Amino acid sequence: MNESRRVLIGIGGGIAAYKVCQVISTLFQAGVQVRVILTQAAQEFITPLTISTLSRHQAYTDRLFWQPIHNRPVHIELGEWADLFVIAPLTANTLGKLAHGLADNLLTNTVLASHCPVLLAPAMNTDMWEQQAVQRNWQHLLSDSRYHTVGPDAGRLACDRVGAGRLAEPSEILAAIYSVLYTGGKRDLLGKQVLISTGGTREHLDPVRFIGNPSTGKMGLALAQAAKHRGAKVVLVHAPLTEPIPPDIQAISVVSAAEMRQVMLSYFSAADLVIMAAAVADVKPADHTSEKLPKAQLPTALALEPVPDILAELGQRKQSHQQLIGFAAQTGDIVKPALEKLNVKNLDAIAANPIDQPNVGFASDTNQAIFINKQGRQESVQPCSKLELAHALLNFIGS
């Protein structure tokens, strides 16, 4: 996904500018071509030398505005070069200029001279962010489909104010960059309600012992991010996770399969698309105690009973306007059991994962799959990041 991609980054003046250094470095190491514009104010926080070292290319400043590239104006050449323009941190000053089509420096001139998607990552003091004028400019800018957003997050700011206005974390910015690069900026899920489950459920014998599985929830988190980046309103129902949940995702925490079933059913009717990526237990201990069992009292044989089949129940309740997608983590032949699951549970599509392959499946950062829909069409996706696999699945079910 990164090969030959070209990302132009505009850095505004704010203490959060230091976070963008990690974004630049990570993109370069991933094989993305990176060019960076520094505003005059940004140079009070990070230097052109730092940026040129991380990007392996000179940093562009207003001082270079009139030095042509390939005998063409800098802002024209950079604007046409970029596949994606990222502005981080986006200050209140630059936001106001963009909202009114003003161009008085290299960064804003380049925005007007380009046609690629623009990803905005605001960062400013909470009181500044909440000003009516700033919010009016923000909403006006978002009415243009060219602009995409990540953040701002909430928390303690550099000024010690607690509230909205923190620059999104580098991992969030990177995920949004990869999403927009993958989709080209399309929002094919705008106005859609997407319900996703993830993580491995736990069926407790007592407060400290349970039947579980190795799922970390990374695949479902990637699906939630991908759907959110494509315009959907996302509800994520998750069992215990090892990864942080992006701040813009509505997340509901559960532990057991019974709890997940209750929440999934309560949100199901409002959903246009439902993806069951959770690794839900098949059985649970027949007996459960609220106090820890002494080791000597542990049963030598554990009586088990089945848990409700959430996916099958959703398949029975599914309406004609809804799409229901399942996952099948398999070893050996992954297609045959996935096809059976697809048909028996009335799914629209299924993603079969070969969990016996290296660096694939539970706890990994990469994944691969064979997608199968109810018409019998199959698509094989080779090992890639889980975010890329998530986008590939959304493309598959939307085609």
mmCIF file of C-alpha atoms in Angstrom, residues 84-272:
data_model
loop_
_atom_site.group_PDB
_atom_site.id
_atom_site.type_symbol
_atom_site.label_atom_id
_atom_site.label_comp_id
_atom_site.label_asym_id
_atom_site.label_seq_id
_atom_site.Cartn_x
_atom_site.Cartn_y
_atom_site.Cartn_z
ATOM 1 C CA LEU A 84 -2.241 13.309 0.362
ATOM 2 C CA PHE A 85 -1.687 16.597 2.180
ATOM 3 C CA VAL A 86 -1.511 16.298 5.989
ATOM 4 C CA ILE A 87 -1.640 19.441 8.140
ATOM 5 C CA ALA A 88 -0.515 18.729 11.702
ATOM 6 C CA PRO A 89 -0.762 20.502 13.972
ATOM 7 C CA LEU A 90 -3.523 22.561 12.406
ATOM 8 C CA THR A 91 -3.579 25.847 14.312
ATOM 9 C CA ALA A 92 -6.543 28.177 14.739
ATOM 10 C CA ASN A 93 -4.765 30.644 12.462
ATOM 11 C CA THR A 94 -4.274 28.198 9.580
ATOM 12 C CA LEU A 95 -7.786 26.829 10.074
ATOM 13 C CA GLY A 96 -9.226 30.307 9.649
ATOM 14 C CA LYS A 97 -7.216 30.883 6.477
ATOM 15 C CA LEU A 98 -8.288 27.585 4.928
ATOM 16 C CA ALA A 99 -11.937 28.138 5.821
ATOM 17 C CA HIS A 100 -11.929 31.436 3.932
ATOM 18 C CA GLY A 101 -9.686 30.420 1.032
ATOM 19 C CA LEU A 102 -6.835 32.694 2.078
ATOM 20 C CA ALA A 103 -3.239 32.091 1.042
ATOM 21 C CA ASP A 104 -0.425 34.182 2.518
ATOM 22 C CA ASN A 105 2.333 31.610 3.024
ATOM 23 C CA LEU A 106 3.741 28.513 1.343
ATOM 24 C CA LEU A 107 1.489 26.079 3.224
ATOM 25 C CA THR A 108 -1.815 27.777 2.422
ATOM 26 C CA ASN A 109 -0.799 28.526 -1.158
ATOM 27 C CA THR A 110 0.023 24.852 -1.658
ATOM 28 C CA VAL A 111 -3.378 23.783 -0.322
ATOM 29 C CA LEU A 112 -5.086 25.961 -2.937
ATOM 30 C CA ALA A 113 -2.749 24.697 -5.653
ATOM 31 C CA SER A 114 -3.506 21.025 -4.951
ATOM 32 C CA HIS A 115 -6.442 18.697 -5.537
ATOM 33 C CA CYS A 116 -5.502 15.710 -3.357
ATOM 34 C CA PRO A 117 -7.321 14.836 -0.105
ATOM 35 C CA VAL A 118 -6.301 16.919 2.916
ATOM 36 C CA LEU A 119 -6.064 15.355 6.380
ATOM 37 C CA LEU A 120 -6.407 17.880 9.205
ATOM 38 C CA ALA A 121 -5.087 17.243 12.719
ATOM 39 C CA PRO A 122 -6.051 20.224 14.903
ATOM 40 C CA ALA A 123 -4.181 21.142 18.078
ATOM 41 C CA MET A 124 -4.747 24.156 20.297
ATOM 42 C CA ASN A 125 -5.766 25.273 23.773
ATOM 43 C CA THR A 126 -9.227 24.062 24.778
ATOM 44 C CA ASP A 127 -10.661 27.556 25.128
ATOM 45 C CA MET A 128 -9.356 28.412 21.664
ATOM 46 C CA TRP A 129 -10.832 25.222 20.185
ATOM 47 C CA GLU A 130 -14.235 25.889 21.760
ATOM 48 C CA GLN A 131 -14.536 29.477 20.499
ATOM 49 C CA GLN A 132 -17.596 29.916 18.281
ATOM 50 C CA ALA A 133 -15.505 31.463 15.513
ATOM 51 C CA VAL A 134 -13.096 28.512 15.495
ATOM 52 C CA GLN A 135 -15.917 25.963 15.505
ATOM 53 C CA ARG A 136 -17.683 27.883 12.745
ATOM 54 C CA ASN A 137 -14.514 27.761 10.628
ATOM 55 C CA TRP A 138 -14.094 24.072 11.436
ATOM 56 C CA GLN A 139 -17.600 23.103 10.404
ATOM 57 C CA HIS A 140 -17.369 25.228 7.270
ATOM 58 C CA LEU A 141 -14.171 23.454 6.248
ATOM 59 C CA LEU A 142 -15.655 20.019 6.927
ATOM 60 C CA SER A 143 -18.504 20.758 4.543
ATOM 61 C CA ASP A 144 -15.915 20.331 1.784
ATOM 62 C CA SER A 145 -15.554 16.585 1.083
ATOM 63 C CA ARG A 146 -11.891 17.078 0.284
ATOM 64 C CA TYR A 147 -11.064 17.489 3.974
ATOM 65 C CA HIS A 148 -10.617 14.577 6.395
ATOM 66 C CA THR A 149 -9.939 14.790 10.111
ATOM 67 C CA VAL A 150 -8.160 13.055 12.940
ATOM 68 C CA GLY A 151 -8.590 14.418 16.458
ATOM 69 C CA PRO A 152 -8.372 16.567 18.369
ATOM 70 C CA ASP A 153 -8.095 14.337 21.410
ATOM 71 C CA ALA A 154 -8.986 15.335 24.962
ATOM 72 C CA GLY A 155 -6.646 15.330 27.945
ATOM 73 C CA ARG A 156 -4.065 17.467 29.692
ATOM 74 C CA LEU A 157 -2.566 20.047 27.358
ATOM 75 C CA ALA A 158 0.887 21.634 27.476
ATOM 76 C CA CYS A 159 -0.712 24.693 29.122
ATOM 77 C CA ASP A 160 -2.087 22.388 31.887
ATOM 78 C CA ARG A 161 -5.651 22.947 30.698
ATOM 79 C CA VAL A 162 -7.627 19.681 30.649
ATOM 80 C CA GLY A 163 -10.039 19.273 27.747
ATOM 81 C CA ALA A 164 -10.285 18.926 23.981
ATOM 82 C CA GLY A 165 -7.460 20.237 21.842
ATOM 83 C CA ARG A 166 -4.630 17.701 22.078
ATOM 84 C CA LEU A 167 -3.031 16.678 18.806
ATOM 85 C CA ALA A 168 -3.998 13.100 17.955
ATOM 86 C CA GLU A 169 -1.323 10.566 18.814
ATOM 87 C CA PRO A 170 1.117 9.640 16.021
ATOM 88 C CA SER A 171 -0.438 6.158 15.762
ATOM 89 C CA GLU A 172 -3.881 7.713 15.142
ATOM 90 C CA ILE A 173 -2.504 10.121 12.556
ATOM 91 C CA LEU A 174 -0.658 7.303 10.790
ATOM 92 C CA ALA A 175 -3.763 5.105 10.692
ATOM 93 C CA ALA A 176 -5.766 7.962 9.173
ATOM 94 C CA ILE A 177 -2.988 8.595 6.613
ATOM 95 C CA TYR A 178 -2.912 4.945 5.555
ATOM 96 C CA SER A 179 -6.708 4.852 5.306
ATOM 97 C CA VAL A 180 -6.957 7.914 3.081
ATOM 98 C CA LEU A 181 -4.074 6.670 0.926
ATOM 99 C CA TYR A 182 -5.836 3.313 0.535
ATOM 100 C CA THR A 183 -9.269 4.704 -0.283
ATOM 101 C CA GLY A 184 -8.215 7.824 -2.125
ATOM 102 C CA GLY A 185 -10.389 9.778 0.275
ATOM 103 C CA LYS A 186 -13.732 8.165 -0.564
ATOM 104 C CA ARG A 187 -16.417 8.070 2.135
ATOM 105 C CA ASP A 188 -18.541 5.191 0.882
ATOM 106 C CA LEU A 189 -19.861 4.482 4.402
ATOM 107 C CA LEU A 190 -21.016 8.021 5.116
ATOM 108 C CA GLY A 191 -24.345 7.910 6.940
ATOM 109 C CA LYS A 192 -24.029 4.169 7.621
ATOM 110 C CA GLN A 193 -24.277 2.547 11.053
ATOM 111 C CA VAL A 194 -21.585 -0.103 11.505
ATOM 112 C CA LEU A 195 -21.584 -2.548 14.425
ATOM 113 C CA ILE A 196 -18.358 -4.465 15.077
ATOM 114 C CA SER A 197 -17.390 -7.024 17.702
ATOM 115 C CA THR A 198 -13.825 -7.856 18.647
ATOM 116 C CA GLY A 199 -11.606 -9.444 21.274
ATOM 117 C CA GLY A 200 -11.749 -12.829 22.944
ATOM 118 C CA THR A 201 -14.600 -13.498 25.377
ATOM 119 C CA ARG A 202 -13.849 -15.043 28.768
ATOM 120 C CA GLU A 203 -15.997 -17.667 30.475
ATOM 121 C CA HIS A 204 -15.130 -17.674 34.156
ATOM 122 C CA LEU A 205 -14.917 -20.637 36.488
ATOM 123 C CA ASP A 206 -14.206 -18.270 39.379
ATOM 124 C CA PRO A 207 -13.009 -14.638 39.589
ATOM 125 C CA VAL A 208 -9.446 -15.498 38.468
ATOM 126 C CA ARG A 209 -9.811 -18.558 36.213
ATOM 127 C CA PHE A 210 -11.557 -18.677 32.863
ATOM 128 C CA ILE A 211 -11.799 -20.402 29.499
ATOM 129 C CA GLY A 212 -10.483 -18.009 26.867
ATOM 130 C CA ASN A 213 -8.479 -17.656 23.684
ATOM 131 C CA PRO A 214 -5.471 -15.650 22.405
ATOM 132 C CA SER A 215 -7.463 -12.937 20.614
ATOM 133 C CA THR A 216 -6.168 -9.408 21.274
ATOM 134 C CA GLY A 217 -8.883 -7.568 19.324
ATOM 135 C CA LYS A 218 -6.453 -5.923 16.880
ATOM 136 C CA MET A 219 -8.438 -6.988 13.798
ATOM 137 C CA GLY A 220 -11.681 -5.551 15.100
ATOM 138 C CA LEU A 221 -9.980 -2.316 16.100
ATOM 139 C CA ALA A 222 -8.593 -2.023 12.564
ATOM 140 C CA LEU A 223 -12.062 -2.634 11.132
ATOM 141 C CA ALA A 224 -13.504 0.063 13.399
ATOM 142 C CA GLN A 225 -10.831 2.548 12.315
ATOM 143 C CA ALA A 226 -11.278 1.732 8.627
ATOM 144 C CA ALA A 227 -15.071 2.114 8.811
ATOM 145 C CA LYS A 228 -14.750 5.369 10.767
ATOM 146 C CA HIS A 229 -12.263 6.766 8.250
ATOM 147 C CA ARG A 230 -14.729 5.938 5.467
ATOM 148 C CA GLY A 231 -17.473 7.994 7.113
ATOM 149 C CA ALA A 232 -19.393 5.426 9.163
ATOM 150 C CA LYS A 233 -20.790 5.840 12.634
ATOM 151 C CA VAL A 234 -19.187 2.924 14.467
ATOM 152 C CA VAL A 235 -20.185 1.013 17.573
ATOM 153 C CA LEU A 236 -17.459 -1.362 18.793
ATOM 154 C CA VAL A 237 -18.442 -4.125 21.216
ATOM 155 C CA HIS A 238 -15.267 -5.539 22.667
ATOM 156 C CA ALA A 239 -14.104 -8.207 25.045
ATOM 157 C CA PRO A 240 -10.863 -7.475 26.977
ATOM 158 C CA LEU A 241 -8.308 -5.819 24.681
ATOM 159 C CA THR A 242 -4.547 -5.341 24.673
ATOM 160 C CA GLU A 243 -4.614 -2.261 22.433
ATOM 161 C CA PRO A 244 -6.028 1.238 23.065
ATOM 162 C CA ILE A 245 -9.356 2.180 21.499
ATOM 163 C CA PRO A 246 -9.290 5.188 19.141
ATOM 164 C CA PRO A 247 -11.031 8.141 20.848
ATOM 165 C CA ASP A 248 -13.578 8.696 18.067
ATOM 166 C CA ILE A 249 -15.050 5.190 18.364
ATOM 167 C CA GLN A 250 -18.093 4.449 20.530
ATOM 168 C CA ALA A 251 -16.895 1.429 22.486
ATOM 169 C CA ILE A 252 -18.807 -0.895 24.813
ATOM 170 C CA SER A 253 -16.841 -3.279 27.021
ATOM 171 C CA VAL A 254 -18.018 -6.818 27.778
ATOM 172 C CA VAL A 255 -16.364 -9.947 29.164
ATOM 173 C CA SER A 256 -18.446 -13.037 28.498
ATOM 174 C CA ALA A 257 -20.269 -14.320 25.435
ATOM 175 C CA ALA A 258 -23.584 -13.753 27.193
ATOM 176 C CA GLU A 259 -22.729 -10.091 27.775
ATOM 177 C CA MET A 260 -21.606 -9.680 24.170
ATOM 178 C CA ARG A 261 -24.817 -11.264 22.932
ATOM 179 C CA GLN A 262 -26.943 -8.850 24.965
ATOM 180 C CA VAL A 263 -25.139 -5.759 23.659
ATOM 181 C CA MET A 264 -24.971 -6.961 20.050
ATOM 182 C CA LEU A 265 -28.689 -7.675 20.009
ATOM 183 C CA SER A 266 -29.511 -4.280 21.493
ATOM 184 C CA TYR A 267 -27.604 -2.437 18.733
ATOM 185 C CA PHE A 268 -28.286 -4.843 15.864
ATOM 186 C CA SER A 269 -31.537 -3.428 14.517
ATOM 187 C CA ALA A 270 -30.026 0.038 13.954
ATOM 188 C CA ALA A 271 -26.985 -1.283 12.076
ATOM 189 C CA ASP A 272 -26.565 -1.314 8.303
#
